[in-house]
PDB file of C-alpha atoms in Angstrom:
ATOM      1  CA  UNK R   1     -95.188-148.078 111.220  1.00  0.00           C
ATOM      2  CA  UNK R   2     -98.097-148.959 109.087  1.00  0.00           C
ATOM      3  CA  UNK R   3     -95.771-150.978 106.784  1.00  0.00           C
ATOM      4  CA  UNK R   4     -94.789-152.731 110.063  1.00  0.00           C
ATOM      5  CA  UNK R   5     -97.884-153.906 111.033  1.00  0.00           C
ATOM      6  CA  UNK R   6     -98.762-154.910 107.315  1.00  0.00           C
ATOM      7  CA  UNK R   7     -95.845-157.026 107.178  1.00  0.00           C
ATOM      8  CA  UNK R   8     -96.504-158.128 110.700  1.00  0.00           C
ATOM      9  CA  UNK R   9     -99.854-159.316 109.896  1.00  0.00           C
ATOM     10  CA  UNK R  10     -99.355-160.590 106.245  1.00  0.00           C
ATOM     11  CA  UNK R  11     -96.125-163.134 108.205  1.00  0.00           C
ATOM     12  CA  UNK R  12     -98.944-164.552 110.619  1.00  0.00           C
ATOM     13  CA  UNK R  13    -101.501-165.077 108.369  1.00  0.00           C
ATOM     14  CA  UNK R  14     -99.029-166.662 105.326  1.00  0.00           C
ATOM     15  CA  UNK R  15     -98.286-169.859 107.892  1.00  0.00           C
ATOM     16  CA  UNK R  16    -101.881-170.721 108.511  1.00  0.00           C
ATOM     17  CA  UNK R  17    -101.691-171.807 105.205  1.00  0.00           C
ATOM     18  CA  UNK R  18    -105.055-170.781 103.796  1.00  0.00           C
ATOM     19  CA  UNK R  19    -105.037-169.751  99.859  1.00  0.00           C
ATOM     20  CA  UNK R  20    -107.440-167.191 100.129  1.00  0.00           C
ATOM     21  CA  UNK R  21    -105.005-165.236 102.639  1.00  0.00           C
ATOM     22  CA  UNK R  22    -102.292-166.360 101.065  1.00  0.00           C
ATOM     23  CA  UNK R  23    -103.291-164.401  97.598  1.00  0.00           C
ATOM     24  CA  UNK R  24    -105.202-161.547  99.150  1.00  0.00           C
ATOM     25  CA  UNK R  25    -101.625-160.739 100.968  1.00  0.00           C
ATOM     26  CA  UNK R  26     -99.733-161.237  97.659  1.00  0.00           C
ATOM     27  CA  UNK R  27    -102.007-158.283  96.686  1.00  0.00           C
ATOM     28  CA  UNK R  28    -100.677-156.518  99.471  1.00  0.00           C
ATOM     29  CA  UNK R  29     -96.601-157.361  98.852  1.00  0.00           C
ATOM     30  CA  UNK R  30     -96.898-156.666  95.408  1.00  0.00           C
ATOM     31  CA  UNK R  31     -99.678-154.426  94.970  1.00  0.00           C
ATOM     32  CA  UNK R  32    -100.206-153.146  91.372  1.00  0.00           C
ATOM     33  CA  UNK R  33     -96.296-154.437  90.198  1.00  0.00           C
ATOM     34  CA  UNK R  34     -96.496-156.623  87.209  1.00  0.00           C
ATOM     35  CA  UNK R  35     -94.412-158.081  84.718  1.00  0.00           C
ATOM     36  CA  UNK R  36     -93.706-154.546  82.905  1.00  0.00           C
ATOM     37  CA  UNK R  37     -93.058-152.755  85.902  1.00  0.00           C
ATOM     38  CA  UNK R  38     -90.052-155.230  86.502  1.00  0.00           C
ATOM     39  CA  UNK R  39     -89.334-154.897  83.360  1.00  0.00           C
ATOM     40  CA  UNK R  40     -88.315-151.147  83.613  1.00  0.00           C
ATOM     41  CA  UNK R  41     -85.909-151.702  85.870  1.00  0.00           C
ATOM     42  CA  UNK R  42     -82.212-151.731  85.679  1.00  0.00           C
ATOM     43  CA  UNK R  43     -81.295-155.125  87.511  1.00  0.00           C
ATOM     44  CA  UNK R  44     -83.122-157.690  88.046  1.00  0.00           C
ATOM     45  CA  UNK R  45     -82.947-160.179  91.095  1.00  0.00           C
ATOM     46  CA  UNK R  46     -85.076-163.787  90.972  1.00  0.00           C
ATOM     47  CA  UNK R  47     -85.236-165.578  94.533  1.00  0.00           C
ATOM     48  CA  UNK R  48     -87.197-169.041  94.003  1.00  0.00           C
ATOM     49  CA  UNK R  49     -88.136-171.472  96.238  1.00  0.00           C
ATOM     50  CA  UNK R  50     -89.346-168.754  98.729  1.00  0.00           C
ATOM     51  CA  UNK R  51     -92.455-167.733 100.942  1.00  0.00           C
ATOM     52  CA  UNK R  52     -94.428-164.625 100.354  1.00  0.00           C
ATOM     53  CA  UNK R  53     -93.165-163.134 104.047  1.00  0.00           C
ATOM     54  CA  UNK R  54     -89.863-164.022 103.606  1.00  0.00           C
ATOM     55  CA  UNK R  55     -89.969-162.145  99.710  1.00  0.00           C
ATOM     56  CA  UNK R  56     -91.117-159.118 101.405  1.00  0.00           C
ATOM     57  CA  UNK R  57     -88.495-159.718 104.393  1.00  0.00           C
ATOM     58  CA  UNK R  58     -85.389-159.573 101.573  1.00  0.00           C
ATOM     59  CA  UNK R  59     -87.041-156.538  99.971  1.00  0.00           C
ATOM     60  CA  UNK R  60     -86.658-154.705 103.020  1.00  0.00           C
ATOM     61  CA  UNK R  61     -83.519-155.876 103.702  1.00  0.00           C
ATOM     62  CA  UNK R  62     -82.177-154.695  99.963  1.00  0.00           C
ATOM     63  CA  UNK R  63     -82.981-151.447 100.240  1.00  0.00           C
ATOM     64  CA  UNK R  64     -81.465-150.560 103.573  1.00  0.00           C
ATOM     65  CA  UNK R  65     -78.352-152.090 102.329  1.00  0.00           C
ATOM     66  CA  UNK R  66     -78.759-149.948  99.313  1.00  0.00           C
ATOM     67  CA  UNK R  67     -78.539-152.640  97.131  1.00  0.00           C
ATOM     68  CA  UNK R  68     -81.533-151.352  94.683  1.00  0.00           C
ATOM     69  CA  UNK R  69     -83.114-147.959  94.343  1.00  0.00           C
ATOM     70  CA  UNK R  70     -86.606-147.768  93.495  1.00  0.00           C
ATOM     71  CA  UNK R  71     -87.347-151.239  94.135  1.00  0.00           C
ATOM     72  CA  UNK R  72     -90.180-152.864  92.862  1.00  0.00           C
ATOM     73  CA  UNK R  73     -91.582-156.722  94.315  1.00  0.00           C
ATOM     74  CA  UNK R  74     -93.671-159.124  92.731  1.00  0.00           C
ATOM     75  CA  UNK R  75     -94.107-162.607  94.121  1.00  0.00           C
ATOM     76  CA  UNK R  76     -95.005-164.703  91.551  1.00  0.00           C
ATOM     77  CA  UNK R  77     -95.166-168.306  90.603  1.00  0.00           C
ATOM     78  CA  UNK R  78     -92.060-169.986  90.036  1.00  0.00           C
ATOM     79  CA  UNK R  79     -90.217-171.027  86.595  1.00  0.00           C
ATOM     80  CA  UNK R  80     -90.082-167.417  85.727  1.00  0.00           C
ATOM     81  CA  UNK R  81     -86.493-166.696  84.409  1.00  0.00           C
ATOM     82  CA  UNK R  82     -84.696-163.366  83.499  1.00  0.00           C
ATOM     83  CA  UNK R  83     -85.887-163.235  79.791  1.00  0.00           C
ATOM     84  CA  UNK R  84     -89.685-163.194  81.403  1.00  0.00           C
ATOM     85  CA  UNK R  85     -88.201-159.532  81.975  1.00  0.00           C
ATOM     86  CA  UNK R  86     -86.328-158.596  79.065  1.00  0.00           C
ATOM     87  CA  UNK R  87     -82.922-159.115  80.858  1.00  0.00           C
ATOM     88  CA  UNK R  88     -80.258-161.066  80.094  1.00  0.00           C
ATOM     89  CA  UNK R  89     -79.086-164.066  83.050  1.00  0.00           C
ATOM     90  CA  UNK R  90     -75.465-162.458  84.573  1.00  0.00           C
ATOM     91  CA  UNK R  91     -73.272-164.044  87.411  1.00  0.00           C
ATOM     92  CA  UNK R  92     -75.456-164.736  89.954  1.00  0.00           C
ATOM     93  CA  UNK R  93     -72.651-164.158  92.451  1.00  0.00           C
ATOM     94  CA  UNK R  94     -72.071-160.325  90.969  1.00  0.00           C
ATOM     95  CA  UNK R  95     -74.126-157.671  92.675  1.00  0.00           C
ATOM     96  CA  UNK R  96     -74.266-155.191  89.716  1.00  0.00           C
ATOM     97  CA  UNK R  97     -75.285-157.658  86.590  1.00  0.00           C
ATOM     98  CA  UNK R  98     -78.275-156.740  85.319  1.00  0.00           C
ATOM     99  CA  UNK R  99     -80.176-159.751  86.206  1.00  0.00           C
ATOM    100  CA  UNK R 100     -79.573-162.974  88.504  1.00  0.00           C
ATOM    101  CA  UNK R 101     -81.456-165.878  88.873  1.00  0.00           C
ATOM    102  CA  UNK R 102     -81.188-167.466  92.316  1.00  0.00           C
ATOM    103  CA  UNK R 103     -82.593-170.144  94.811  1.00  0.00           C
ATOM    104  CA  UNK R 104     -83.264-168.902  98.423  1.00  0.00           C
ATOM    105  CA  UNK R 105     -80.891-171.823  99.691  1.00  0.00           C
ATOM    106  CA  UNK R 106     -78.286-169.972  97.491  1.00  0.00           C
ATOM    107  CA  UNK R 107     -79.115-166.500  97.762  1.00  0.00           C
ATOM    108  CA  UNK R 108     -78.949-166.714 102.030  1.00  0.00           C
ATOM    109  CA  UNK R 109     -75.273-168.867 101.040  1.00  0.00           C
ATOM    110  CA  UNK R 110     -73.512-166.789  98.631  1.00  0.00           C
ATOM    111  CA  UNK R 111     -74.858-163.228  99.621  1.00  0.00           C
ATOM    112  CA  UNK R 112     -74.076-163.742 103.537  1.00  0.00           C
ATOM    113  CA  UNK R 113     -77.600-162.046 104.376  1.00  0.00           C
ATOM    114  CA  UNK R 114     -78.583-162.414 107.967  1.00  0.00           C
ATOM    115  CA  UNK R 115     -81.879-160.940 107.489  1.00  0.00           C
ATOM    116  CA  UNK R 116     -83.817-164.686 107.566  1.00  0.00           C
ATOM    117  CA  UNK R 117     -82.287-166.998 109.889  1.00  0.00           C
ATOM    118  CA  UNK R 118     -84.504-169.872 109.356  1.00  0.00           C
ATOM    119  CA  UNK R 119     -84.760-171.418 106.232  1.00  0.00           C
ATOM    120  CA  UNK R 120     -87.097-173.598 106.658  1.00  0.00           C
ATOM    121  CA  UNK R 121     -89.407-171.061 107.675  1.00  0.00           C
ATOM    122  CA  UNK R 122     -88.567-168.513 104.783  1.00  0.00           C
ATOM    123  CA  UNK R 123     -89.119-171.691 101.732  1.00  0.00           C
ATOM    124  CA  UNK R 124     -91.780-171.738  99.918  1.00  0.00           C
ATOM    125  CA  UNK R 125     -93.579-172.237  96.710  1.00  0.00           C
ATOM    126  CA  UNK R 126     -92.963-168.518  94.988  1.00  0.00           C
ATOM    127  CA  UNK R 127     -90.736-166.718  93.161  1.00  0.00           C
ATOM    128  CA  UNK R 128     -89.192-163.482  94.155  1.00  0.00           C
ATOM    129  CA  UNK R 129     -88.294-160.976  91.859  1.00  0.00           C
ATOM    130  CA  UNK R 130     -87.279-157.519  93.084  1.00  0.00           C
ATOM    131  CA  UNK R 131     -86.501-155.123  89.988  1.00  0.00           C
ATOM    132  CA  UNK R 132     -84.401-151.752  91.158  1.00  0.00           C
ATOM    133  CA  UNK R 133     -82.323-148.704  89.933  1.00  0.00           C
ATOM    134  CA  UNK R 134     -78.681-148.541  89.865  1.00  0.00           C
TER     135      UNK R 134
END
């Protein structure tokens, strides 16, 4: 529930558009995850192009789909790639390569994911990477 109401919260606040919200509630999505956490990981997945809610949105939606394990988010600045992690690029079509690099326009496409319906709403100006366990 209290994740919920975090998430809840952190959407409103992200499309005022205020910085200062904007990074307090990246704290929040990505809390102490950094570059070496993802690194740890088994797969890799990079979203760009996308908003912090929406990031935390197709977290959520790849673990109840048990697509990752022990999933880990950061939302970071865009132009990261998968050697930032350590991984080498795979298909990004191919669920089970160790790491895929991915617009959000292509991601929603190719993947079939219903979880964000509007697009327009879900773009932004980050980068999501999720890092999980097979």
């Amino acid at each position: 529930m209290l994740k919920k109401t975090t998430l809840l919260i952190a959407t409103t606040l992200i499309f005022t558009g205020c910085n200062a919200v904007d990074e307090a509630l990246n704290d929040i999505v990505s809390g102490d995850v950094d570059t070496e956490t993802i690194k740890s990981k088994d797969k890799v997945l990079i979203i760009n192009e996308v908003a912090l809610s929406a990031c935390a949105i197709i977290k959520t939606g790849l673990l109840d789909a048990g697509d990752f394990r022990n999933a880990e988010i950061l939302v970071t600045e865009m132009g990261v790639t998968c050697a930032t992690y350590g991984k080498t690029k795979g298909d990004p079509n191919d669920i089970d390569t160790a790491c895929r690099e991915l617009s959000l326009a292509v991601w929603l496409e190719n993947e079939g994911h219903d979880i964000i319906s509007d697009l327009g709403t879900a773009e932004g100006d980050r980068a999501c990477v999720i890092g999980g366990d097979i």
